[in-house]
Amino acid sequence: FDADLNPGGVGAGDSGRLEQALLFWKINQQIGLKVGVFNNDLTFEAEDSPDMYQITHGQLYDIWNGQTDLDGNNITGVELSYSTDQFTGSIGFLNDLNSVAEENSIKVSALIRATSTLEIRAGLITQDASAENIIDVGLKMNPSQKLIIGAEILTADEIFDLGLMIMANYKINDDVAITGRFDQVSYNAAGADDTSSFTIAALYTVDSNMFINGELRVNKDDNTPVFSPIGEGDGTTARLEFLAKF
C-alpha cells in the first residue's frame, strides 16, 4: 500500500494507492498459481526500503520500474510456477507492461539454486511498445556469512542496449554493514550517451526494528530525462534514512 502524504496538495493524487493485490494458490508441493497485481521479480533489487541494500535503487531497477505502468515495478496477470529444491520456473500471461490497449505481455523466468551459496535468475518479458522485449540475467553469491555479491545484466530490443550492475554487501559486525554498487547503461537510442552511477551505503542496526542508513551516490549522466533512468541528473548526492519496522 502506497500512501500519499500530500493529499489534495499540488501534484497530489489519491490519498492511498494499492501497489499489490493478489491471490496465490498452492496447487501442490511443486505447482503454484498467482493471480492479480504482484511484484515483477526480474530484477536483483527489491522494491521496499527495509529489503534494500542502499537507499536509492540502481539504474537497472529504474529501467524496469519505468517500463511497468503500475507503481512499484508491479505487473498484472496470471503466473504459473513450478518449484523444486534446486529450481523454480514460471510463465506468466500479463496485461501489457505499458498498458497498451488490446495487447498482452508474456513473462518467462527461471531461478536456479546452483549451490548453497549461488543463485542464478534469468527471465524475459515481452511488450508492445517502449523498450519492447527485455531480457534480464542476475546472480547472487554468499561466499561467506558476512559477504553477499550480486550482479545483473539487462538488454532490450529498443532504447536500452545493455545495462550492467555489480554490488557487494559486507557485514562488519552484528550492527554495521556496508554496501558498494556500480552500474552502467548504454543505449541504442540516437543521441544518448552512456550513464553510470557509483553508490556506497552504510547501515547501522539500532535494534531489531530500527535502522539508520546513509548513502553517497555519484552519477554520470549527460542525457535529457527522456533517455536516462537515473532520474536525478549528473553529480553527487548524499542521503540519510531512518527505518522502523512494526
mmCIF file of C-alpha atoms in Angstrom:
data_model
loop_
_atom_site.group_PDB
_atom_site.id
_atom_site.type_symbol
_atom_site.label_atom_id
_atom_site.label_comp_id
_atom_site.label_asym_id
_atom_site.label_seq_id
_atom_site.Cartn_x
_atom_site.Cartn_y
_atom_site.Cartn_z
ATOM 1 C CA PHE A 1 0.000 0.000 0.000
ATOM 2 C CA ASP A 2 1.414 3.373 -1.032
ATOM 3 C CA ALA A 3 0.025 6.343 0.905
ATOM 4 C CA ASP A 4 0.062 9.871 -0.498
ATOM 5 C CA LEU A 5 1.479 12.116 2.224
ATOM 6 C CA ASN A 6 0.223 15.244 0.451
ATOM 7 C CA PRO A 7 -3.473 14.534 -0.222
ATOM 8 C CA GLY A 8 -5.096 17.359 -2.105
ATOM 9 C CA GLY A 9 -1.852 19.301 -2.472
ATOM 10 C CA VAL A 10 -0.127 20.443 -5.645
ATOM 11 C CA GLY A 11 0.585 17.418 -7.802
ATOM 12 C CA ALA A 12 -1.133 15.102 -5.356
ATOM 13 C CA GLY A 13 -3.193 12.126 -6.413
ATOM 14 C CA ASP A 14 -5.371 9.870 -4.341
ATOM 15 C CA SER A 15 -4.818 9.670 -0.590
ATOM 16 C CA GLY A 16 -3.901 5.995 -0.918
ATOM 17 C CA ARG A 17 -2.933 3.610 -3.669
ATOM 18 C CA LEU A 18 -2.776 -0.186 -3.754
ATOM 19 C CA GLU A 19 0.503 -1.481 -5.170
ATOM 20 C CA GLN A 20 -0.252 -5.207 -4.901
ATOM 21 C CA ALA A 21 -3.443 -7.234 -4.630
ATOM 22 C CA LEU A 22 -3.178 -10.921 -5.441
ATOM 23 C CA LEU A 23 -4.291 -14.462 -4.751
ATOM 24 C CA PHE A 24 -1.800 -17.340 -4.552
ATOM 25 C CA TRP A 25 -2.998 -20.933 -4.835
ATOM 26 C CA LYS A 26 -0.504 -23.638 -3.924
ATOM 27 C CA ILE A 27 -1.910 -26.435 -6.058
ATOM 28 C CA ASN A 28 0.570 -28.970 -4.676
ATOM 29 C CA GLN A 29 4.134 -29.038 -3.302
ATOM 30 C CA GLN A 30 5.626 -28.034 -6.662
ATOM 31 C CA ILE A 31 2.978 -26.019 -8.519
ATOM 32 C CA GLY A 32 1.610 -22.594 -7.611
ATOM 33 C CA LEU A 33 -0.744 -20.131 -9.318
ATOM 34 C CA LYS A 34 -0.575 -16.364 -8.763
ATOM 35 C CA VAL A 35 -3.385 -14.048 -9.935
ATOM 36 C CA GLY A 36 -3.734 -10.275 -9.577
ATOM 37 C CA VAL A 37 -1.306 -7.366 -9.235
ATOM 38 C CA PHE A 38 2.089 -8.532 -7.998
ATOM 39 C CA ASN A 39 5.770 -7.607 -7.965
ATOM 40 C CA ASN A 40 7.943 -8.189 -11.011
ATOM 41 C CA ASP A 41 10.814 -10.366 -9.761
ATOM 42 C CA LEU A 42 13.019 -9.904 -12.860
ATOM 43 C CA THR A 43 15.477 -7.549 -11.230
ATOM 44 C CA PHE A 44 18.057 -8.002 -8.490
ATOM 45 C CA GLU A 45 16.934 -5.154 -6.253
ATOM 46 C CA ALA A 46 13.878 -5.269 -4.033
ATOM 47 C CA GLU A 47 11.139 -2.654 -4.122
ATOM 48 C CA ASP A 48 10.866 -1.584 -0.483
ATOM 49 C CA SER A 49 13.414 0.163 1.743
ATOM 50 C CA PRO A 50 13.629 -2.490 4.518
ATOM 51 C CA ASP A 51 14.682 -5.065 1.888
ATOM 52 C CA MET A 52 17.188 -2.883 0.014
ATOM 53 C CA TYR A 53 20.954 -2.677 0.494
ATOM 54 C CA GLN A 54 21.033 1.059 -0.332
ATOM 55 C CA ILE A 55 18.643 3.989 -0.049
ATOM 56 C CA THR A 56 18.222 4.563 -3.795
ATOM 57 C CA HIS A 57 17.584 1.991 -6.495
ATOM 58 C CA GLY A 58 20.133 1.373 -9.206
ATOM 59 C CA GLN A 59 19.581 2.125 -12.871
ATOM 60 C CA LEU A 60 18.519 -1.412 -13.841
ATOM 61 C CA TYR A 61 15.699 -1.425 -11.313
ATOM 62 C CA ASP A 62 14.681 2.032 -12.519
ATOM 63 C CA ILE A 63 14.544 0.749 -16.110
ATOM 64 C CA TRP A 64 12.128 -1.994 -15.063
ATOM 65 C CA ASN A 65 10.065 0.398 -12.966
ATOM 66 C CA GLY A 66 9.908 2.801 -15.934
ATOM 67 C CA GLN A 67 8.651 0.044 -18.224
ATOM 68 C CA THR A 68 5.891 -1.184 -15.917
ATOM 69 C CA ASP A 69 2.920 1.164 -15.989
ATOM 70 C CA LEU A 70 1.950 0.278 -12.411
ATOM 71 C CA ASP A 71 3.710 1.802 -9.387
ATOM 72 C CA GLY A 72 6.425 -0.154 -7.593
ATOM 73 C CA ASN A 73 7.562 -2.312 -10.549
ATOM 74 C CA ASN A 74 4.331 -4.289 -10.403
ATOM 75 C CA ILE A 75 2.594 -6.285 -13.122
ATOM 76 C CA THR A 76 -0.962 -7.545 -13.649
ATOM 77 C CA GLY A 77 -1.972 -11.003 -14.785
ATOM 78 C CA VAL A 78 -1.649 -14.712 -14.111
ATOM 79 C CA GLU A 79 1.602 -16.546 -13.327
ATOM 80 C CA LEU A 80 2.083 -20.311 -13.016
ATOM 81 C CA SER A 81 5.197 -21.598 -11.239
ATOM 82 C CA TYR A 82 6.874 -24.972 -10.726
ATOM 83 C CA SER A 83 9.437 -25.429 -7.938
ATOM 84 C CA THR A 84 11.912 -27.997 -6.691
ATOM 85 C CA ASP A 85 14.734 -27.637 -4.185
ATOM 86 C CA GLN A 86 17.142 -26.533 -6.931
ATOM 87 C CA PHE A 87 14.851 -24.870 -9.490
ATOM 88 C CA THR A 88 11.855 -22.592 -9.842
ATOM 89 C CA GLY A 89 10.388 -21.910 -13.273
ATOM 90 C CA SER A 90 7.431 -19.680 -14.070
ATOM 91 C CA ILE A 91 5.390 -18.465 -17.013
ATOM 92 C CA GLY A 92 3.021 -15.518 -16.881
ATOM 93 C CA PHE A 93 0.301 -14.124 -19.109
ATOM 94 C CA LEU A 94 0.088 -10.417 -18.296
ATOM 95 C CA ASN A 95 -1.527 -7.175 -19.241
ATOM 96 C CA ASP A 96 0.911 -5.250 -21.473
ATOM 97 C CA LEU A 97 3.596 -3.680 -19.257
ATOM 98 C CA ASN A 98 2.782 -0.191 -20.536
ATOM 99 C CA SER A 99 -0.964 -0.914 -20.590
ATOM 100 C CA VAL A 100 -1.126 -0.746 -24.393
ATOM 101 C CA ALA A 101 -4.760 -1.353 -25.316
ATOM 102 C CA GLU A 102 -5.624 -4.877 -26.506
ATOM 103 C CA GLU A 103 -2.041 -6.091 -26.080
ATOM 104 C CA ASN A 104 -0.518 -8.557 -23.626
ATOM 105 C CA SER A 105 2.922 -9.404 -22.242
ATOM 106 C CA ILE A 106 4.415 -12.859 -21.732
ATOM 107 C CA LYS A 107 6.834 -13.453 -18.851
ATOM 108 C CA VAL A 108 9.150 -16.473 -18.661
ATOM 109 C CA SER A 109 11.672 -16.871 -15.847
ATOM 110 C CA ALA A 110 13.859 -19.431 -14.114
ATOM 111 C CA LEU A 111 15.652 -19.404 -10.761
ATOM 112 C CA ILE A 112 18.445 -21.959 -10.401
ATOM 113 C CA ARG A 113 19.896 -22.686 -6.960
ATOM 114 C CA ALA A 114 23.191 -23.955 -8.321
ATOM 115 C CA THR A 115 24.827 -24.430 -4.904
ATOM 116 C CA SER A 116 24.072 -23.483 -1.314
ATOM 117 C CA THR A 117 25.877 -20.179 -1.947
ATOM 118 C CA LEU A 118 24.925 -19.363 -5.565
ATOM 119 C CA GLU A 119 21.585 -18.470 -7.199
ATOM 120 C CA ILE A 120 21.130 -17.632 -10.885
ATOM 121 C CA ARG A 121 17.977 -15.990 -12.209
ATOM 122 C CA ALA A 122 17.085 -15.352 -15.850
ATOM 123 C CA GLY A 123 13.933 -14.068 -17.484
ATOM 124 C CA LEU A 124 12.224 -12.490 -20.460
ATOM 125 C CA ILE A 125 9.203 -10.209 -20.712
ATOM 126 C CA THR A 126 7.607 -9.185 -23.987
ATOM 127 C CA GLN A 127 5.782 -5.918 -24.568
ATOM 128 C CA ASP A 128 4.351 -3.984 -27.494
ATOM 129 C CA ALA A 129 5.938 -0.543 -27.046
ATOM 130 C CA SER A 130 8.741 1.423 -25.347
ATOM 131 C CA ALA A 131 11.756 -0.900 -24.798
ATOM 132 C CA GLU A 132 9.787 -3.848 -26.228
ATOM 133 C CA ASN A 133 11.233 -7.256 -25.253
ATOM 134 C CA ILE A 134 13.521 -7.229 -22.195
ATOM 135 C CA ILE A 135 15.956 -9.950 -21.091
ATOM 136 C CA ASP A 136 17.458 -9.904 -17.592
ATOM 137 C CA VAL A 137 20.025 -12.246 -16.001
ATOM 138 C CA GLY A 138 21.224 -11.937 -12.421
ATOM 139 C CA LEU A 139 23.155 -13.858 -9.803
ATOM 140 C CA LYS A 140 23.572 -13.744 -6.046
ATOM 141 C CA MET A 141 26.531 -15.287 -4.210
ATOM 142 C CA ASN A 142 27.088 -15.756 -0.487
ATOM 143 C CA PRO A 143 30.736 -16.856 -0.282
ATOM 144 C CA SER A 144 30.653 -16.288 3.493
ATOM 145 C CA GLN A 145 28.159 -15.398 6.197
ATOM 146 C CA LYS A 146 29.389 -11.805 6.114
ATOM 147 C CA LEU A 147 29.589 -11.204 2.339
ATOM 148 C CA ILE A 148 26.913 -11.005 -0.375
ATOM 149 C CA ILE A 149 27.811 -10.370 -4.024
ATOM 150 C CA GLY A 150 25.230 -9.587 -6.682
ATOM 151 C CA ALA A 151 25.385 -8.948 -10.424
ATOM 152 C CA GLU A 152 22.835 -8.249 -13.151
ATOM 153 C CA ILE A 153 22.758 -7.833 -16.940
ATOM 154 C CA LEU A 154 19.817 -6.325 -18.850
ATOM 155 C CA THR A 155 19.238 -5.882 -22.570
ATOM 156 C CA ALA A 156 16.205 -4.757 -24.590
ATOM 157 C CA ASP A 157 15.087 -4.531 -28.213
ATOM 158 C CA GLU A 158 14.730 -0.752 -28.066
ATOM 159 C CA ILE A 159 16.141 2.238 -26.118
ATOM 160 C CA PHE A 160 18.442 0.248 -23.795
ATOM 161 C CA ASP A 161 21.297 -1.628 -25.419
ATOM 162 C CA LEU A 162 22.996 -3.068 -22.327
ATOM 163 C CA GLY A 163 22.764 -2.483 -18.594
ATOM 164 C CA LEU A 164 25.283 -3.848 -16.084
ATOM 165 C CA MET A 165 25.232 -3.850 -12.273
ATOM 166 C CA ILE A 166 27.552 -5.292 -9.634
ATOM 167 C CA MET A 167 27.276 -4.877 -5.873
ATOM 168 C CA ALA A 168 28.814 -6.213 -2.685
ATOM 169 C CA ASN A 169 27.438 -6.095 0.846
ATOM 170 C CA TYR A 170 29.733 -6.806 3.779
ATOM 171 C CA LYS A 171 28.567 -7.252 7.363
ATOM 172 C CA ILE A 172 31.285 -5.796 9.590
ATOM 173 C CA ASN A 173 29.555 -6.947 12.780
ATOM 174 C CA ASP A 174 26.038 -7.550 14.078
ATOM 175 C CA ASP A 175 25.273 -3.820 13.975
ATOM 176 C CA VAL A 176 27.081 -2.390 10.917
ATOM 177 C CA ALA A 177 27.056 -3.363 7.220
ATOM 178 C CA ILE A 178 28.434 -1.562 4.183
ATOM 179 C CA THR A 179 27.432 -1.834 0.527
ATOM 180 C CA GLY A 180 29.057 -0.741 -2.715
ATOM 181 C CA ARG A 181 27.260 -0.740 -6.080
ATOM 182 C CA PHE A 182 28.298 0.234 -9.591
ATOM 183 C CA ASP A 183 26.008 0.250 -12.614
ATOM 184 C CA GLN A 184 26.242 1.409 -16.228
ATOM 185 C CA VAL A 185 23.715 1.643 -19.051
ATOM 186 C CA SER A 186 24.395 2.029 -22.783
ATOM 187 C CA TYR A 187 21.658 2.968 -25.236
ATOM 188 C CA ASN A 188 20.674 2.245 -28.816
ATOM 189 C CA ALA A 189 18.667 5.463 -28.983
ATOM 190 C CA ALA A 190 20.133 8.167 -31.210
ATOM 191 C CA GLY A 191 21.912 10.927 -29.314
ATOM 192 C CA ALA A 192 22.034 9.097 -25.975
ATOM 193 C CA ASP A 193 25.286 8.819 -24.010
ATOM 194 C CA ASP A 194 26.157 6.060 -21.537
ATOM 195 C CA THR A 195 25.106 6.673 -17.943
ATOM 196 C CA SER A 196 26.675 5.273 -14.782
ATOM 197 C CA SER A 197 26.418 5.555 -11.035
ATOM 198 C CA PHE A 198 28.555 4.522 -8.076
ATOM 199 C CA THR A 199 26.900 4.180 -4.687
ATOM 200 C CA ILE A 200 28.298 3.416 -1.253
ATOM 201 C CA ALA A 201 25.988 2.920 1.720
ATOM 202 C CA ALA A 202 26.316 2.058 5.407
ATOM 203 C CA LEU A 203 23.565 0.529 7.535
ATOM 204 C CA TYR A 204 23.537 0.749 11.339
ATOM 205 C CA THR A 205 21.141 -1.505 13.242
ATOM 206 C CA VAL A 206 19.871 0.322 16.317
ATOM 207 C CA ASP A 207 17.757 -2.641 17.444
ATOM 208 C CA SER A 208 15.755 -5.425 15.811
ATOM 209 C CA ASN A 209 13.172 -2.981 14.420
ATOM 210 C CA MET A 210 15.076 0.275 13.886
ATOM 211 C CA PHE A 211 17.828 1.112 11.380
ATOM 212 C CA ILE A 212 19.849 4.106 10.178
ATOM 213 C CA ASN A 213 21.060 4.096 6.569
ATOM 214 C CA GLY A 214 23.469 6.563 4.973
ATOM 215 C CA GLU A 215 24.325 6.784 1.274
ATOM 216 C CA LEU A 216 26.698 8.667 -1.028
ATOM 217 C CA ARG A 217 25.998 8.391 -4.761
ATOM 218 C CA VAL A 218 27.953 9.710 -7.754
ATOM 219 C CA ASN A 219 26.082 9.901 -11.081
ATOM 220 C CA LYS A 220 27.472 10.407 -14.574
ATOM 221 C CA ASP A 221 24.553 11.429 -16.772
ATOM 222 C CA ASP A 222 24.661 13.963 -19.607
ATOM 223 C CA ASN A 223 21.358 12.892 -21.175
ATOM 224 C CA THR A 224 17.969 14.509 -21.134
ATOM 225 C CA PRO A 225 15.449 12.776 -18.839
ATOM 226 C CA VAL A 226 13.778 11.036 -21.782
ATOM 227 C CA PHE A 227 16.784 8.693 -22.067
ATOM 228 C CA SER A 228 18.073 8.413 -18.534
ATOM 229 C CA PRO A 229 16.830 6.024 -15.841
ATOM 230 C CA ILE A 230 18.907 7.760 -13.159
ATOM 231 C CA GLY A 231 16.276 10.438 -12.693
ATOM 232 C CA GLU A 232 18.439 12.863 -10.716
ATOM 233 C CA GLY A 233 20.932 14.076 -13.292
ATOM 234 C CA ASP A 234 24.704 14.390 -13.231
ATOM 235 C CA GLY A 235 26.520 14.938 -9.929
ATOM 236 C CA THR A 236 26.840 13.706 -6.340
ATOM 237 C CA THR A 237 24.075 13.224 -3.786
ATOM 238 C CA ALA A 238 24.108 12.280 -0.086
ATOM 239 C CA ARG A 239 21.173 10.811 1.828
ATOM 240 C CA LEU A 240 20.299 9.733 5.348
ATOM 241 C CA GLU A 241 17.372 7.423 6.099
ATOM 242 C CA PHE A 242 15.757 6.236 9.322
ATOM 243 C CA LEU A 243 13.783 2.995 9.121
ATOM 244 C CA ALA A 244 11.403 1.456 11.632
ATOM 245 C CA LYS A 245 9.578 -1.861 11.201
ATOM 246 C CA PHE A 246 6.446 -2.714 13.152
#
